[in-house]
Amino acid sequence: MKNKKLLLSIGVVIVVLIGSFFAFELGKRSSGNAQTEEVQKVSILQYVSHPSLDDIRQGVEDGLAQSGYKEGENIEIGFQNGQGDQSKLATMSQQLIEDSPDALVGIATPAVQSLANETNDIPIMLGAIADPVGNDLVDSMEEPGGNMTGVSNQVPIDQQLELAKQLLPEAENMGILYSSSEDNAKPQVVEAEKEAEEQEFTTERYAVPSSNEIQQTIQAMDDVDFIYIPNDNTMANAMSTIVSEADKKDIPIIPSVDIMVEEGGVATVGIDQHELGVKTGEMTADVLDGADPAETPVYVYDEGKTYVNQEQVEKYGIDLPEAVEEEAEFVDEE
Ligand code: TRP
């Protein structure tokens, strides 16, 4: 008789425990789905306007929305654009942080660097950063260790130069055009030189301090059979100048992004820029839900799709190998 009572009370206790566990889990899940009334605040700092970064930024908002964070409902999104100006970036970073947002998003390396100078506490999401370790933003991709995590786009330079070899089999010398003021460009230049050797191209560096020097730099190129452009914001922003100068000298361009192919490059293997933003937005939502940036691995995109500009292919009389033609997406200006 006693035993029965004891068993019964143990049973009741177990049922209550299980019940409250589920109630707790449900509660957690609903806040995870951003169903709570509380409005969170995210502030985005974009380095400069160029089509790729604009796509990434739209992606961030889409990724947040897909994760349940909708503007005007449960999230407030602040935005500033540094217009490629370091001193503006610094002032804007301070302003954004004064509002004590729940998370910050930096789009492009200079924006993240500027935010990182201002706070070690507020989470900073990496928006398509080429080399977070090389630029000392995180300890490692696996364990970032501080207040930053997010998305890294590692340009598939090997595949891009392989494609260059296929399309321009006669080319010998590759000119690398990049900005000397962007930390994100340098590691890519080194990598491009390594991969160029692999494809038996010789290389020459053309570093420009700002977009003002692009025109004269291209005019002064001799013996350059094609121009390679890394994921460089200054170049992405000046693509129309680059294309018109290179066209004058009949130098084909192999850029590192599909959008630059659309703008007049010949071809590339490119990573979807909007997708980079969506993933950044989703990871931002995870952090708003409580994920710790220090322990959230940086997500790496390093595979792309082949994009070809038909008009440029015709201009340079390029024979598209069948394999390339089959897998390529054709993009054109307009
Ligand atoms: N990866 C660049 C950086 O770290 C930013 C970037 C993303 C970019 N997509 C791009 C630059 C396309 C030029 C073109 O700053």
Coordinates of C-alpha atoms and ligand atoms in Angstrom, one line a residue:
M1 CA 0.0 0.0 0.0
K2 CA 2.7 2.5 1.0
N3 CA 4.7 1.5 -2.0
K4 CA 1.8 2.2 -4.3
K5 CA 1.4 5.7 -2.9
L6 CA 5.1 6.3 -3.3
L7 CA 5.1 5.1 -6.9
L8 CA 2.1 7.3 -7.6
S9 CA 3.8 10.4 -6.3
I10 CA 7.0 9.7 -8.2
G11 CA 4.8 9.2 -11.3
V12 CA 3.1 12.6 -10.7
V13 CA 6.5 14.3 -10.2
I14 CA 7.8 12.8 -13.5
V15 CA 4.7 13.9 -15.4
V16 CA 5.0 17.4 -14.1
L17 CA 8.7 17.6 -14.9
I18 CA 8.2 16.4 -18.5
G19 CA 5.3 18.7 -18.9
S20 CA 7.2 21.8 -17.8
F21 CA 10.2 20.8 -19.9
F22 CA 8.0 20.8 -23.0
A23 CA 6.4 24.1 -22.0
F24 CA 9.9 25.6 -21.6
E25 CA 11.1 24.2 -25.0
L26 CA 8.0 25.6 -26.7
G27 CA 8.6 29.0 -25.2
K28 CA 12.2 28.9 -26.4
R29 CA 11.1 27.9 -29.8
S30 CA 8.6 30.7 -30.2
S31 CA 11.1 33.3 -29.2
G32 CA 13.5 31.6 -31.6
N33 CA 11.0 32.2 -34.3
A34 CA 10.9 35.8 -33.4
Q35 CA 7.3 35.6 -32.3
T36 CA 8.0 37.8 -29.3
E37 CA 6.6 41.3 -29.2
E38 CA 10.0 42.8 -28.5
V39 CA 11.5 44.8 -31.4
Q40 CA 15.2 44.1 -32.0
K41 CA 17.5 46.5 -33.7
V42 CA 20.1 45.7 -36.4
S43 CA 22.4 48.4 -38.0
I44 CA 24.0 47.8 -41.3
L45 CA 27.1 49.6 -42.5
Q46 CA 28.0 49.3 -46.2
Y47 CA 31.4 50.4 -47.4
V48 CA 30.4 51.8 -50.7
S49 CA 27.6 51.4 -53.4
H50 CA 28.4 49.0 -56.2
P51 CA 26.0 46.5 -57.7
S52 CA 27.5 43.5 -55.7
L53 CA 27.3 45.2 -52.3
D54 CA 23.8 46.5 -53.1
D55 CA 22.7 42.9 -53.8
I56 CA 24.3 41.7 -50.6
R57 CA 22.6 44.3 -48.6
Q58 CA 19.2 43.4 -50.1
G59 CA 20.0 39.8 -49.3
V60 CA 20.7 40.6 -45.7
E61 CA 17.2 42.0 -45.3
D62 CA 15.7 39.1 -47.2
G63 CA 17.6 36.6 -45.0
L64 CA 16.4 38.3 -41.8
A65 CA 12.8 38.3 -43.1
Q66 CA 13.0 34.6 -44.0
S67 CA 14.1 33.9 -40.5
G68 CA 11.1 35.7 -39.1
Y69 CA 12.5 39.2 -38.6
K70 CA 10.3 41.6 -40.5
E71 CA 10.9 45.4 -40.7
G72 CA 8.1 47.3 -39.0
E73 CA 7.1 44.2 -37.0
N74 CA 9.8 42.9 -34.8
I75 CA 12.9 44.5 -36.2
E76 CA 14.2 47.9 -36.9
I77 CA 17.0 48.1 -39.5
G78 CA 19.3 51.0 -39.5
F79 CA 21.5 51.7 -42.5
Q80 CA 24.5 53.8 -43.5
N81 CA 26.6 53.9 -46.6
G82 CA 30.3 55.0 -46.2
Q83 CA 30.6 56.0 -49.9
G84 CA 34.1 54.6 -50.0
D85 CA 35.3 57.2 -47.5
Q86 CA 37.3 56.0 -44.4
S87 CA 36.5 59.1 -42.3
K88 CA 32.8 58.8 -43.1
L89 CA 33.0 55.1 -42.1
A90 CA 34.4 56.0 -38.7
T91 CA 31.8 58.7 -37.9
M92 CA 29.0 56.4 -39.1
S93 CA 30.2 53.5 -37.0
Q94 CA 30.2 55.7 -33.9
Q95 CA 26.7 56.9 -34.7
L96 CA 25.4 53.4 -35.3
I97 CA 26.8 52.2 -32.0
E98 CA 25.5 55.1 -30.0
D99 CA 22.0 53.6 -30.7
S100 CA 23.1 50.3 -29.0
P101 CA 21.8 48.0 -31.6
D102 CA 21.4 44.2 -30.9
A103 CA 23.7 43.4 -33.8
L104 CA 25.7 45.2 -36.4
V105 CA 26.3 44.1 -40.0
G106 CA 29.4 45.2 -41.9
I107 CA 29.2 44.8 -45.7
A108 CA 32.7 44.6 -47.2
T109 CA 36.0 44.5 -45.3
P110 CA 36.6 48.3 -44.7
A111 CA 33.1 48.6 -43.1
V112 CA 33.7 45.7 -40.7
Q113 CA 37.2 47.0 -39.8
S114 CA 35.6 50.4 -39.0
L115 CA 32.9 48.8 -36.8
A116 CA 35.4 46.6 -35.1
N117 CA 37.4 49.7 -34.0
E118 CA 34.4 50.9 -32.1
T119 CA 33.1 47.9 -30.2
N120 CA 34.2 44.6 -28.7
D121 CA 30.8 43.8 -27.3
I122 CA 28.0 44.3 -29.8
P123 CA 28.0 41.3 -32.3
I124 CA 29.3 42.3 -35.7
M125 CA 28.2 40.2 -38.6
L126 CA 30.7 39.8 -41.5
G127 CA 28.9 40.6 -44.8
A128 CA 30.9 38.8 -47.6
I129 CA 34.4 39.3 -46.2
A130 CA 37.2 37.8 -48.4
D131 CA 39.7 37.0 -45.8
P132 CA 38.5 37.4 -42.2
V133 CA 41.5 35.5 -40.7
G134 CA 44.2 37.2 -42.9
N135 CA 42.7 40.6 -42.0
D136 CA 42.7 39.8 -38.3
L137 CA 39.0 40.0 -37.8
V138 CA 38.6 36.5 -36.3
D139 CA 40.9 34.0 -34.6
S140 CA 39.8 31.2 -36.9
M141 CA 36.9 30.3 -39.3
E142 CA 35.8 27.5 -36.9
E143 CA 36.0 29.5 -33.7
P144 CA 35.9 33.2 -34.3
G145 CA 36.6 33.9 -30.6
G146 CA 35.3 37.5 -30.4
N147 CA 32.2 39.5 -31.3
M148 CA 32.4 38.7 -35.0
T149 CA 31.1 35.9 -37.2
G150 CA 29.2 35.8 -40.5
V151 CA 29.9 35.0 -44.2
S152 CA 33.2 34.9 -46.1
N153 CA 33.3 34.8 -49.9
Q154 CA 36.5 33.1 -51.0
V155 CA 36.8 33.9 -54.6
P156 CA 37.4 30.7 -56.7
I157 CA 40.5 32.2 -58.3
D158 CA 41.8 28.8 -59.4
Q159 CA 38.6 28.1 -61.4
Q160 CA 38.6 31.7 -62.7
L161 CA 42.1 31.4 -64.1
E162 CA 41.4 28.0 -65.5
L163 CA 38.5 29.5 -67.4
A164 CA 40.8 32.3 -68.5
K165 CA 43.2 29.7 -69.9
Q166 CA 40.4 28.0 -71.8
L167 CA 39.0 31.2 -73.3
L168 CA 42.3 33.0 -74.0
P169 CA 44.7 30.2 -74.8
E170 CA 47.2 32.6 -76.5
A171 CA 47.4 34.9 -73.5
E172 CA 50.6 35.0 -71.7
N173 CA 50.7 38.0 -69.4
M174 CA 48.0 38.8 -66.8
G175 CA 47.7 42.3 -65.4
I176 CA 46.2 42.3 -61.9
L177 CA 44.3 45.6 -61.3
Y178 CA 43.4 46.3 -57.7
S179 CA 43.3 49.0 -55.1
S180 CA 46.3 49.5 -52.8
S181 CA 44.0 51.0 -50.1
E182 CA 41.8 47.8 -49.5
D183 CA 43.2 45.2 -47.2
N184 CA 40.8 42.6 -48.7
A185 CA 42.4 42.9 -52.1
K186 CA 46.0 42.0 -51.2
P187 CA 45.6 38.3 -50.1
Q188 CA 43.7 37.8 -53.4
V189 CA 46.5 39.3 -55.4
V190 CA 49.0 36.9 -53.8
E191 CA 46.6 34.0 -54.5
A192 CA 46.0 35.1 -58.1
E193 CA 49.8 35.1 -58.7
K194 CA 50.1 31.6 -57.3
E195 CA 47.2 30.3 -59.5
A196 CA 48.5 32.2 -62.5
E197 CA 51.8 30.2 -62.2
E198 CA 49.7 27.1 -62.2
Q199 CA 48.1 28.1 -65.5
E200 CA 51.5 29.3 -66.9
F201 CA 50.6 32.9 -67.0
T202 CA 53.1 35.6 -66.1
T203 CA 51.7 38.4 -64.0
E204 CA 52.1 42.1 -63.3
R205 CA 50.6 44.0 -60.4
Y206 CA 48.8 47.3 -61.1
A207 CA 47.9 48.8 -57.8
V208 CA 46.0 52.0 -57.8
P209 CA 45.6 54.3 -54.8
S210 CA 42.1 55.3 -55.8
S211 CA 39.7 55.2 -58.7
N212 CA 41.2 58.5 -60.0
E213 CA 44.3 56.6 -61.3
I214 CA 42.5 53.8 -63.1
Q215 CA 42.4 55.5 -66.5
Q216 CA 46.1 56.4 -66.7
T217 CA 47.1 53.0 -65.3
I218 CA 45.3 51.1 -68.0
Q219 CA 46.6 53.5 -70.6
A220 CA 50.1 52.7 -69.5
M221 CA 49.7 48.9 -69.6
D222 CA 51.8 47.3 -72.3
D223 CA 52.2 43.6 -72.9
V224 CA 49.1 42.9 -70.8
D225 CA 47.1 40.2 -72.6
F226 CA 44.2 40.3 -70.1
I227 CA 43.3 42.1 -66.9
Y228 CA 42.2 40.2 -63.8
I229 CA 40.2 42.0 -61.2
P230 CA 39.9 40.6 -57.7
N231 CA 36.9 41.1 -55.3
D232 CA 37.9 44.7 -54.9
N233 CA 35.3 47.3 -53.9
T234 CA 37.1 50.3 -55.5
M235 CA 37.3 48.4 -58.8
A236 CA 33.8 47.1 -58.6
N237 CA 32.7 50.7 -58.1
A238 CA 34.7 51.9 -61.2
M239 CA 33.8 49.1 -63.5
S240 CA 32.5 51.3 -66.3
T241 CA 35.8 53.3 -66.4
I242 CA 37.8 50.1 -66.5
V243 CA 35.7 48.6 -69.3
S244 CA 35.9 51.7 -71.5
E245 CA 39.6 52.1 -71.0
A246 CA 40.3 48.4 -71.6
D247 CA 38.1 48.3 -74.6
K248 CA 40.1 51.1 -76.2
K249 CA 43.3 49.0 -75.8
D250 CA 41.5 45.8 -76.8
I251 CA 42.4 44.1 -73.5
P252 CA 39.9 41.5 -72.3
I253 CA 38.9 41.5 -68.6
I254 CA 38.4 38.4 -66.5
P255 CA 36.8 39.8 -63.3
S256 CA 36.0 37.9 -60.1
V257 CA 32.3 38.5 -59.9
D258 CA 29.4 37.8 -62.3
I259 CA 28.0 41.3 -62.1
M260 CA 31.3 42.6 -63.4
V261 CA 30.9 40.2 -66.4
E262 CA 27.5 41.8 -67.0
E263 CA 29.2 45.2 -66.9
G264 CA 31.7 44.3 -69.7
G265 CA 34.0 41.6 -68.4
V266 CA 34.4 38.5 -70.6
A267 CA 33.7 35.7 -68.2
T268 CA 34.2 34.4 -64.7
V269 CA 33.2 31.7 -62.2
G270 CA 31.2 33.8 -59.7
I271 CA 29.5 33.4 -56.4
D272 CA 25.8 34.6 -56.2
Q273 CA 26.0 37.9 -54.3
H274 CA 22.4 38.0 -53.2
E275 CA 22.9 34.6 -51.7
L276 CA 25.9 35.8 -49.7
G277 CA 23.6 38.4 -48.2
V278 CA 20.8 36.0 -47.4
K279 CA 23.1 33.8 -45.5
T280 CA 24.5 36.8 -43.6
G281 CA 20.9 37.8 -42.8
E282 CA 20.1 34.3 -41.5
M283 CA 23.2 34.2 -39.3
T284 CA 22.3 37.6 -38.0
A285 CA 18.9 36.2 -37.0
D286 CA 20.7 33.3 -35.2
V287 CA 22.7 35.8 -33.2
L288 CA 19.6 37.8 -32.4
D289 CA 18.1 34.5 -31.1
G290 CA 21.1 34.1 -28.8
A291 CA 23.9 32.4 -30.7
D292 CA 27.3 33.5 -29.5
P293 CA 29.5 34.9 -32.4
A294 CA 32.6 33.7 -30.6
E295 CA 31.5 30.1 -31.1
T296 CA 29.6 30.4 -34.4
P297 CA 31.8 29.3 -37.3
V298 CA 32.2 31.7 -40.2
Y299 CA 30.3 30.3 -43.2
V300 CA 32.4 30.1 -46.3
Y301 CA 31.2 30.4 -49.9
D302 CA 33.9 29.3 -52.3
E303 CA 32.0 27.7 -55.2
G304 CA 30.6 29.6 -58.1
K305 CA 28.9 29.3 -61.5
T306 CA 30.3 30.2 -64.9
Y307 CA 29.1 33.4 -66.4
V308 CA 29.9 34.6 -69.9
N309 CA 29.3 37.9 -71.7
Q310 CA 28.5 37.0 -75.3
E311 CA 29.1 40.4 -76.7
Q312 CA 32.7 40.5 -75.3
V313 CA 33.3 36.9 -76.4
E314 CA 32.4 38.0 -80.0
K315 CA 34.4 41.2 -79.7
Y316 CA 37.6 39.2 -78.9
G317 CA 36.8 36.4 -81.3
I318 CA 36.9 33.8 -78.6
D319 CA 36.0 30.2 -79.3
L320 CA 33.9 29.0 -76.5
P321 CA 34.8 25.4 -75.7
E322 CA 31.7 23.2 -75.7
A323 CA 32.0 22.3 -72.0
V324 CA 32.0 26.0 -71.1
E325 CA 29.1 26.8 -73.4
E326 CA 27.0 24.1 -71.8
E327 CA 27.4 25.1 -68.2
A328 CA 27.6 28.9 -68.7
E329 CA 25.0 31.4 -67.9
F330 CA 25.0 34.2 -70.5
V331 CA 24.8 37.7 -69.2
D332 CA 25.0 40.9 -71.1
E333 CA 25.1 44.6 -70.4
E334 CA 21.6 46.0 -70.0
Ligands
TRP1 N1 34.8 40.5 -50.4 C1 34.8 41.9 -50.4 C2 35.4 42.5 -49.1 O1 35.9 41.7 -48.3 C3 33.4 42.5 -50.5 C4 32.7 42.1 -51.8 C5 31.7 41.2 -51.8 C6 33.0 42.5 -53.1 N2 31.3 41.0 -53.1 C7 32.1 41.8 -53.9 C8 33.9 43.4 -53.7 C9 32.1 42.0 -55.3 C10 33.9 43.5 -55.0 C11 33.0 42.9 -55.8 O2 35.5 43.6 -48.9

